[in-house]
Amino acid sequence: MEDVMSTTTQQYRPSRGDVAGMWTFLGAGAVIAVWAVVAAVLRIIEVLPNRDVQVPAEFAGTVAEAPIGPDGAGVPVVLDRASITAETLPALSVASLVIEQVIAAATVVVVVVCLVLLSWSVMRGRVFSRRNTRLVTIAGFTGLIGYAAVPFFANMAANGAFAEISGRAFDNVVMAVDLAPLLLLAFISALATVVFSIGDRLQRDTEGLV
């Protein structure tokens, strides 16, 4: 009877190959998190002096000329996105750029930390648990919020740059988030949460039978 109970409640033990892959994943996660923080800090340092700030911007049907014709002749093209440089930005735009970087770095760090903790739990033989379900849920929803918030604040900063450069004569207000990847991310996050929730419940029910 004790052998049956021991076999039933035995936790998953990853193979050496699995452990090696997870350690590689943990190392990659640490590198990604550090890179995200360093990139955000460098961008904030670049923006805060508020002098000749380069801002990525999206355009809505704006026609410009590009030297792609014969002998470098100008040819009309429709701009989709470009980088614009403003001598100075409104305070709200500077704040938006800073917030954008903080959210981007925080999103990456939170998601990486959750996945690292999840991998660490799996390496120790525990795949499904309430803790792991919470980690998956937090990672998913943090990614969703970050994916929507980062371009929102970036667009706010770009619109401030447009207003400053054109003297508020150029109307190019674009507040767009690519919905297809956002919906796909939401679906994957919800699916992962459901799978881990069901797995945790089945495991607890199985352990309760012995």
PDB file of C-alpha atoms in Angstrom:
ATOM      1  CA  MET A   1       0.000   0.000   0.000  1.00  0.00           C
ATOM      2  CA  GLU A   2       2.826   2.369   0.842  1.00  0.00           C
ATOM      3  CA  ASP A   3       4.464   1.622  -2.516  1.00  0.00           C
ATOM      4  CA  VAL A   4       1.248   2.522  -4.316  1.00  0.00           C
ATOM      5  CA  MET A   5       0.918   5.773  -2.397  1.00  0.00           C
ATOM      6  CA  SER A   6       4.543   6.639  -3.049  1.00  0.00           C
ATOM      7  CA  THR A   7       4.166   5.959  -6.763  1.00  0.00           C
ATOM      8  CA  THR A   8       0.953   7.935  -6.990  1.00  0.00           C
ATOM      9  CA  THR A   9       2.252  11.038  -5.263  1.00  0.00           C
ATOM     10  CA  GLN A  10       5.731  10.952  -6.797  1.00  0.00           C
ATOM     11  CA  GLN A  11       6.641  14.248  -8.357  1.00  0.00           C
ATOM     12  CA  TYR A  12       7.916  14.724 -11.867  1.00  0.00           C
ATOM     13  CA  ARG A  13      11.709  14.547 -12.125  1.00  0.00           C
ATOM     14  CA  PRO A  14      13.199  16.220 -15.204  1.00  0.00           C
ATOM     15  CA  SER A  15      15.945  14.468 -17.126  1.00  0.00           C
ATOM     16  CA  ARG A  16      19.465  15.812 -17.315  1.00  0.00           C
ATOM     17  CA  GLY A  17      18.726  17.179 -20.780  1.00  0.00           C
ATOM     18  CA  ASP A  18      15.664  18.989 -19.434  1.00  0.00           C
ATOM     19  CA  VAL A  19      17.681  20.429 -16.568  1.00  0.00           C
ATOM     20  CA  ALA A  20      20.406  21.621 -18.942  1.00  0.00           C
ATOM     21  CA  GLY A  21      17.803  23.265 -21.164  1.00  0.00           C
ATOM     22  CA  MET A  22      16.176  24.956 -18.183  1.00  0.00           C
ATOM     23  CA  TRP A  23      19.514  26.271 -16.921  1.00  0.00           C
ATOM     24  CA  THR A  24      20.118  27.702 -20.388  1.00  0.00           C
ATOM     25  CA  PHE A  25      16.678  29.286 -20.243  1.00  0.00           C
ATOM     26  CA  LEU A  26      17.407  30.754 -16.810  1.00  0.00           C
ATOM     27  CA  GLY A  27      20.662  32.248 -18.063  1.00  0.00           C
ATOM     28  CA  ALA A  28      18.997  33.690 -21.146  1.00  0.00           C
ATOM     29  CA  GLY A  29      16.239  35.151 -18.984  1.00  0.00           C
ATOM     30  CA  ALA A  30      18.754  36.886 -16.736  1.00  0.00           C
ATOM     31  CA  VAL A  31      20.542  38.357 -19.766  1.00  0.00           C
ATOM     32  CA  ILE A  32      17.264  39.585 -21.267  1.00  0.00           C
ATOM     33  CA  ALA A  33      16.170  41.214 -17.999  1.00  0.00           C
ATOM     34  CA  VAL A  34      19.514  42.980 -17.544  1.00  0.00           C
ATOM     35  CA  TRP A  35      19.498  44.115 -21.174  1.00  0.00           C
ATOM     36  CA  ALA A  36      15.976  45.552 -20.814  1.00  0.00           C
ATOM     37  CA  VAL A  37      16.916  47.535 -17.703  1.00  0.00           C
ATOM     38  CA  VAL A  38      20.179  48.834 -19.208  1.00  0.00           C
ATOM     39  CA  ALA A  39      18.446  49.847 -22.453  1.00  0.00           C
ATOM     40  CA  ALA A  40      15.730  51.676 -20.510  1.00  0.00           C
ATOM     41  CA  VAL A  41      18.247  53.518 -18.326  1.00  0.00           C
ATOM     42  CA  LEU A  42      20.321  54.590 -21.343  1.00  0.00           C
ATOM     43  CA  ARG A  43      17.214  55.843 -23.159  1.00  0.00           C
ATOM     44  CA  ILE A  44      16.062  57.793 -20.098  1.00  0.00           C
ATOM     45  CA  ILE A  45      19.515  59.359 -19.756  1.00  0.00           C
ATOM     46  CA  GLU A  46      19.315  60.341 -23.432  1.00  0.00           C
ATOM     47  CA  VAL A  47      15.846  61.865 -23.065  1.00  0.00           C
ATOM     48  CA  LEU A  48      16.048  63.750 -19.753  1.00  0.00           C
ATOM     49  CA  PRO A  49      18.314  66.614 -20.940  1.00  0.00           C
ATOM     50  CA  ASN A  50      15.512  67.379 -23.440  1.00  0.00           C
ATOM     51  CA  ARG A  51      17.834  68.517 -26.219  1.00  0.00           C
ATOM     52  CA  ASP A  52      17.580  67.211 -29.790  1.00  0.00           C
ATOM     53  CA  VAL A  53      15.492  64.246 -28.722  1.00  0.00           C
ATOM     54  CA  GLN A  54      14.985  61.586 -31.374  1.00  0.00           C
ATOM     55  CA  VAL A  55      11.509  60.084 -31.225  1.00  0.00           C
ATOM     56  CA  PRO A  56      10.141  57.145 -33.258  1.00  0.00           C
ATOM     57  CA  ALA A  57       6.854  58.189 -34.822  1.00  0.00           C
ATOM     58  CA  GLU A  58       4.062  56.602 -36.809  1.00  0.00           C
ATOM     59  CA  PHE A  59       2.449  58.417 -39.715  1.00  0.00           C
ATOM     60  CA  ALA A  60      -1.071  58.223 -41.081  1.00  0.00           C
ATOM     61  CA  GLY A  61      -1.010  58.560 -44.875  1.00  0.00           C
ATOM     62  CA  THR A  62       1.701  61.232 -44.956  1.00  0.00           C
ATOM     63  CA  VAL A  63       3.359  61.636 -48.372  1.00  0.00           C
ATOM     64  CA  ALA A  64       7.063  62.478 -48.567  1.00  0.00           C
ATOM     65  CA  GLU A  65       9.801  62.314 -51.186  1.00  0.00           C
ATOM     66  CA  ALA A  66      12.568  59.723 -51.191  1.00  0.00           C
ATOM     67  CA  PRO A  67      15.646  59.890 -53.485  1.00  0.00           C
ATOM     68  CA  ILE A  68      15.003  56.542 -55.131  1.00  0.00           C
ATOM     69  CA  GLY A  69      14.366  57.703 -58.708  1.00  0.00           C
ATOM     70  CA  PRO A  70      16.868  57.899 -61.601  1.00  0.00           C
ATOM     71  CA  ASP A  71      20.038  59.753 -60.553  1.00  0.00           C
ATOM     72  CA  GLY A  72      18.621  60.143 -57.071  1.00  0.00           C
ATOM     73  CA  ALA A  73      15.471  61.932 -58.189  1.00  0.00           C
ATOM     74  CA  GLY A  74      12.766  62.322 -55.576  1.00  0.00           C
ATOM     75  CA  VAL A  75       9.844  59.917 -55.731  1.00  0.00           C
ATOM     76  CA  PRO A  76       6.680  60.320 -53.632  1.00  0.00           C
ATOM     77  CA  VAL A  77       6.321  57.680 -50.943  1.00  0.00           C
ATOM     78  CA  VAL A  78       3.817  57.166 -48.146  1.00  0.00           C
ATOM     79  CA  LEU A  79       5.393  57.262 -44.705  1.00  0.00           C
ATOM     80  CA  ASP A  80       4.434  54.548 -42.280  1.00  0.00           C
ATOM     81  CA  ARG A  81       6.977  55.270 -39.544  1.00  0.00           C
ATOM     82  CA  ALA A  82      10.145  57.298 -39.117  1.00  0.00           C
ATOM     83  CA  SER A  83      12.344  58.910 -36.476  1.00  0.00           C
ATOM     84  CA  ILE A  84      11.915  62.638 -35.928  1.00  0.00           C
ATOM     85  CA  THR A  85      14.154  64.940 -33.911  1.00  0.00           C
ATOM     86  CA  ALA A  86      12.804  67.815 -31.835  1.00  0.00           C
ATOM     87  CA  GLU A  87      15.028  70.491 -30.333  1.00  0.00           C
ATOM     88  CA  THR A  88      12.957  70.292 -27.170  1.00  0.00           C
ATOM     89  CA  LEU A  89       9.871  68.387 -26.134  1.00  0.00           C
ATOM     90  CA  PRO A  90       6.926  69.395 -23.951  1.00  0.00           C
ATOM     91  CA  ALA A  91       7.261  68.197 -20.375  1.00  0.00           C
ATOM     92  CA  LEU A  92       4.384  65.758 -20.897  1.00  0.00           C
ATOM     93  CA  SER A  93       6.190  64.165 -23.846  1.00  0.00           C
ATOM     94  CA  VAL A  94       9.408  63.781 -21.855  1.00  0.00           C
ATOM     95  CA  ALA A  95       7.424  62.193 -19.034  1.00  0.00           C
ATOM     96  CA  SER A  96       5.734  59.871 -21.546  1.00  0.00           C
ATOM     97  CA  LEU A  97       9.098  58.727 -22.893  1.00  0.00           C
ATOM     98  CA  VAL A  98      10.354  58.022 -19.381  1.00  0.00           C
ATOM     99  CA  ILE A  99       7.168  56.148 -18.452  1.00  0.00           C
ATOM    100  CA  GLU A 100       7.395  54.168 -21.692  1.00  0.00           C
ATOM    101  CA  GLN A 101      10.880  52.961 -20.814  1.00  0.00           C
ATOM    102  CA  VAL A 102       9.983  52.193 -17.202  1.00  0.00           C
ATOM    103  CA  ILE A 103       6.966  50.131 -18.285  1.00  0.00           C
ATOM    104  CA  ALA A 104       8.959  48.326 -20.978  1.00  0.00           C
ATOM    105  CA  ALA A 105      11.738  47.376 -18.570  1.00  0.00           C
ATOM    106  CA  ALA A 106       9.330  46.460 -15.768  1.00  0.00           C
ATOM    107  CA  THR A 107       7.272  44.283 -18.118  1.00  0.00           C
ATOM    108  CA  VAL A 108      10.304  42.343 -19.301  1.00  0.00           C
ATOM    109  CA  VAL A 109      11.673  41.921 -15.772  1.00  0.00           C
ATOM    110  CA  VAL A 110       8.356  40.743 -14.293  1.00  0.00           C
ATOM    111  CA  VAL A 111       7.707  38.271 -17.116  1.00  0.00           C
ATOM    112  CA  VAL A 112      11.268  36.921 -16.977  1.00  0.00           C
ATOM    113  CA  VAL A 113      11.208  36.588 -13.177  1.00  0.00           C
ATOM    114  CA  CYS A 114       7.885  34.717 -13.288  1.00  0.00           C
ATOM    115  CA  LEU A 115       9.126  32.331 -15.975  1.00  0.00           C
ATOM    116  CA  VAL A 116      12.435  31.800 -14.182  1.00  0.00           C
ATOM    117  CA  LEU A 117      10.622  30.955 -10.938  1.00  0.00           C
ATOM    118  CA  LEU A 118       8.328  28.634 -12.882  1.00  0.00           C
ATOM    119  CA  SER A 119      11.299  26.875 -14.471  1.00  0.00           C
ATOM    120  CA  TRP A 120      13.005  26.587 -11.096  1.00  0.00           C
ATOM    121  CA  SER A 121       9.884  24.952  -9.666  1.00  0.00           C
ATOM    122  CA  VAL A 122       9.756  22.485 -12.568  1.00  0.00           C
ATOM    123  CA  MET A 123      13.444  21.660 -12.069  1.00  0.00           C
ATOM    124  CA  ARG A 124      12.603  20.737  -8.482  1.00  0.00           C
ATOM    125  CA  GLY A 125       9.899  18.353  -9.712  1.00  0.00           C
ATOM    126  CA  ARG A 126       6.785  20.472  -9.186  1.00  0.00           C
ATOM    127  CA  VAL A 127       4.967  21.286 -12.433  1.00  0.00           C
ATOM    128  CA  PHE A 128       1.379  22.020 -11.388  1.00  0.00           C
ATOM    129  CA  SER A 129       0.661  24.026  -8.248  1.00  0.00           C
ATOM    130  CA  ARG A 130      -1.238  27.114  -7.184  1.00  0.00           C
ATOM    131  CA  ARG A 131       2.038  29.025  -7.060  1.00  0.00           C
ATOM    132  CA  ASN A 132       2.913  28.069 -10.629  1.00  0.00           C
ATOM    133  CA  THR A 133      -0.580  28.962 -11.802  1.00  0.00           C
ATOM    134  CA  ARG A 134      -0.206  32.413 -10.242  1.00  0.00           C
ATOM    135  CA  LEU A 135       3.196  32.842 -11.894  1.00  0.00           C
ATOM    136  CA  VAL A 136       1.765  31.990 -15.320  1.00  0.00           C
ATOM    137  CA  THR A 137      -1.187  34.333 -14.782  1.00  0.00           C
ATOM    138  CA  ILE A 138       0.988  37.228 -13.612  1.00  0.00           C
ATOM    139  CA  ALA A 139       3.393  36.771 -16.528  1.00  0.00           C
ATOM    140  CA  GLY A 140       0.566  36.690 -19.057  1.00  0.00           C
ATOM    141  CA  PHE A 141      -1.342  39.707 -17.821  1.00  0.00           C
ATOM    142  CA  THR A 142       1.839  41.716 -17.273  1.00  0.00           C
ATOM    143  CA  GLY A 143       2.825  41.027 -20.867  1.00  0.00           C
ATOM    144  CA  LEU A 144      -0.615  42.135 -22.067  1.00  0.00           C
ATOM    145  CA  ILE A 145      -0.537  45.381 -20.106  1.00  0.00           C
ATOM    146  CA  GLY A 146       3.007  46.152 -21.206  1.00  0.00           C
ATOM    147  CA  TYR A 147       2.255  45.393 -24.859  1.00  0.00           C
ATOM    148  CA  ALA A 148      -0.604  47.902 -24.838  1.00  0.00           C
ATOM    149  CA  ALA A 149       0.922  50.560 -22.566  1.00  0.00           C
ATOM    150  CA  VAL A 150       4.357  50.917 -24.190  1.00  0.00           C
ATOM    151  CA  PRO A 151       3.104  52.044 -27.641  1.00  0.00           C
ATOM    152  CA  PHE A 152       0.451  54.223 -25.974  1.00  0.00           C
ATOM    153  CA  PHE A 153       3.045  56.337 -24.174  1.00  0.00           C
ATOM    154  CA  ALA A 154       5.366  56.242 -27.199  1.00  0.00           C
ATOM    155  CA  ASN A 155       2.577  57.694 -29.334  1.00  0.00           C
ATOM    156  CA  MET A 156       1.928  60.402 -26.753  1.00  0.00           C
ATOM    157  CA  ALA A 157       5.586  61.413 -26.924  1.00  0.00           C
ATOM    158  CA  ALA A 158       5.580  61.358 -30.731  1.00  0.00           C
ATOM    159  CA  ASN A 159       2.497  63.551 -30.911  1.00  0.00           C
ATOM    160  CA  GLY A 160       4.192  66.065 -28.614  1.00  0.00           C
ATOM    161  CA  ALA A 161       7.219  66.049 -30.915  1.00  0.00           C
ATOM    162  CA  PHE A 162       4.995  66.653 -33.941  1.00  0.00           C
ATOM    163  CA  ALA A 163       3.322  69.572 -32.189  1.00  0.00           C
ATOM    164  CA  GLU A 164       6.666  71.093 -31.186  1.00  0.00           C
ATOM    165  CA  ILE A 165       8.242  70.759 -34.632  1.00  0.00           C
ATOM    166  CA  SER A 166       5.250  71.966 -36.647  1.00  0.00           C
ATOM    167  CA  GLY A 167       4.021  74.638 -34.264  1.00  0.00           C
ATOM    168  CA  ARG A 168       0.858  72.563 -33.847  1.00  0.00           C
ATOM    169  CA  ALA A 169       0.110  72.914 -37.576  1.00  0.00           C
ATOM    170  CA  PHE A 170       0.631  69.226 -38.441  1.00  0.00           C
ATOM    171  CA  ASP A 171      -2.145  66.936 -37.267  1.00  0.00           C
ATOM    172  CA  ASN A 172      -0.856  63.377 -37.013  1.00  0.00           C
ATOM    173  CA  VAL A 173      -2.516  61.960 -33.928  1.00  0.00           C
ATOM    174  CA  VAL A 174      -2.029  58.203 -34.102  1.00  0.00           C
ATOM    175  CA  MET A 175      -3.043  56.068 -31.145  1.00  0.00           C
ATOM    176  CA  ALA A 176      -2.855  52.555 -32.534  1.00  0.00           C
ATOM    177  CA  VAL A 177      -2.035  49.191 -31.012  1.00  0.00           C
ATOM    178  CA  ASP A 178      -1.684  46.188 -33.299  1.00  0.00           C
ATOM    179  CA  LEU A 179      -4.687  44.149 -32.209  1.00  0.00           C
ATOM    180  CA  ALA A 180      -3.811  40.817 -33.835  1.00  0.00           C
ATOM    181  CA  PRO A 181      -0.681  40.119 -31.722  1.00  0.00           C
ATOM    182  CA  LEU A 182      -2.452  41.536 -28.662  1.00  0.00           C
ATOM    183  CA  LEU A 183      -5.394  39.154 -29.081  1.00  0.00           C
ATOM    184  CA  LEU A 184      -3.029  36.251 -29.752  1.00  0.00           C
ATOM    185  CA  LEU A 185      -1.061  37.068 -26.600  1.00  0.00           C
ATOM    186  CA  ALA A 186      -4.299  37.297 -24.614  1.00  0.00           C
ATOM    187  CA  PHE A 187      -5.425  33.907 -25.951  1.00  0.00           C
ATOM    188  CA  ILE A 188      -2.098  32.228 -25.143  1.00  0.00           C
ATOM    189  CA  SER A 189      -2.043  33.758 -21.649  1.00  0.00           C
ATOM    190  CA  ALA A 190      -5.598  32.650 -20.913  1.00  0.00           C
ATOM    191  CA  LEU A 191      -4.922  29.158 -22.289  1.00  0.00           C
ATOM    192  CA  ALA A 192      -1.774  28.744 -20.188  1.00  0.00           C
ATOM    193  CA  THR A 193      -3.626  29.887 -17.071  1.00  0.00           C
ATOM    194  CA  VAL A 194      -6.475  27.434 -17.718  1.00  0.00           C
ATOM    195  CA  VAL A 195      -4.065  24.542 -18.375  1.00  0.00           C
ATOM    196  CA  PHE A 196      -2.099  25.153 -15.181  1.00  0.00           C
ATOM    197  CA  SER A 197      -5.302  25.623 -13.161  1.00  0.00           C
ATOM    198  CA  ILE A 198      -6.728  22.321 -14.404  1.00  0.00           C
ATOM    199  CA  GLY A 199      -3.406  20.551 -13.908  1.00  0.00           C
ATOM    200  CA  ASP A 200      -3.158  21.822 -10.340  1.00  0.00           C
ATOM    201  CA  ARG A 201      -6.718  20.749  -9.561  1.00  0.00           C
ATOM    202  CA  LEU A 202      -6.233  17.276 -11.056  1.00  0.00           C
ATOM    203  CA  GLN A 203      -3.016  16.811  -9.119  1.00  0.00           C
ATOM    204  CA  ARG A 204      -4.648  17.825  -5.830  1.00  0.00           C
ATOM    205  CA  ASP A 205      -7.610  15.538  -6.541  1.00  0.00           C
ATOM    206  CA  THR A 206      -5.234  12.650  -7.287  1.00  0.00           C
ATOM    207  CA  GLU A 207      -3.248  13.262  -4.111  1.00  0.00           C
ATOM    208  CA  GLY A 208      -6.499  13.373  -2.156  1.00  0.00           C
ATOM    209  CA  LEU A 209      -7.405   9.849  -3.287  1.00  0.00           C
ATOM    210  CA  VAL A 210      -4.397   8.235  -1.627  1.00  0.00           C
TER     211      VAL A 210
END
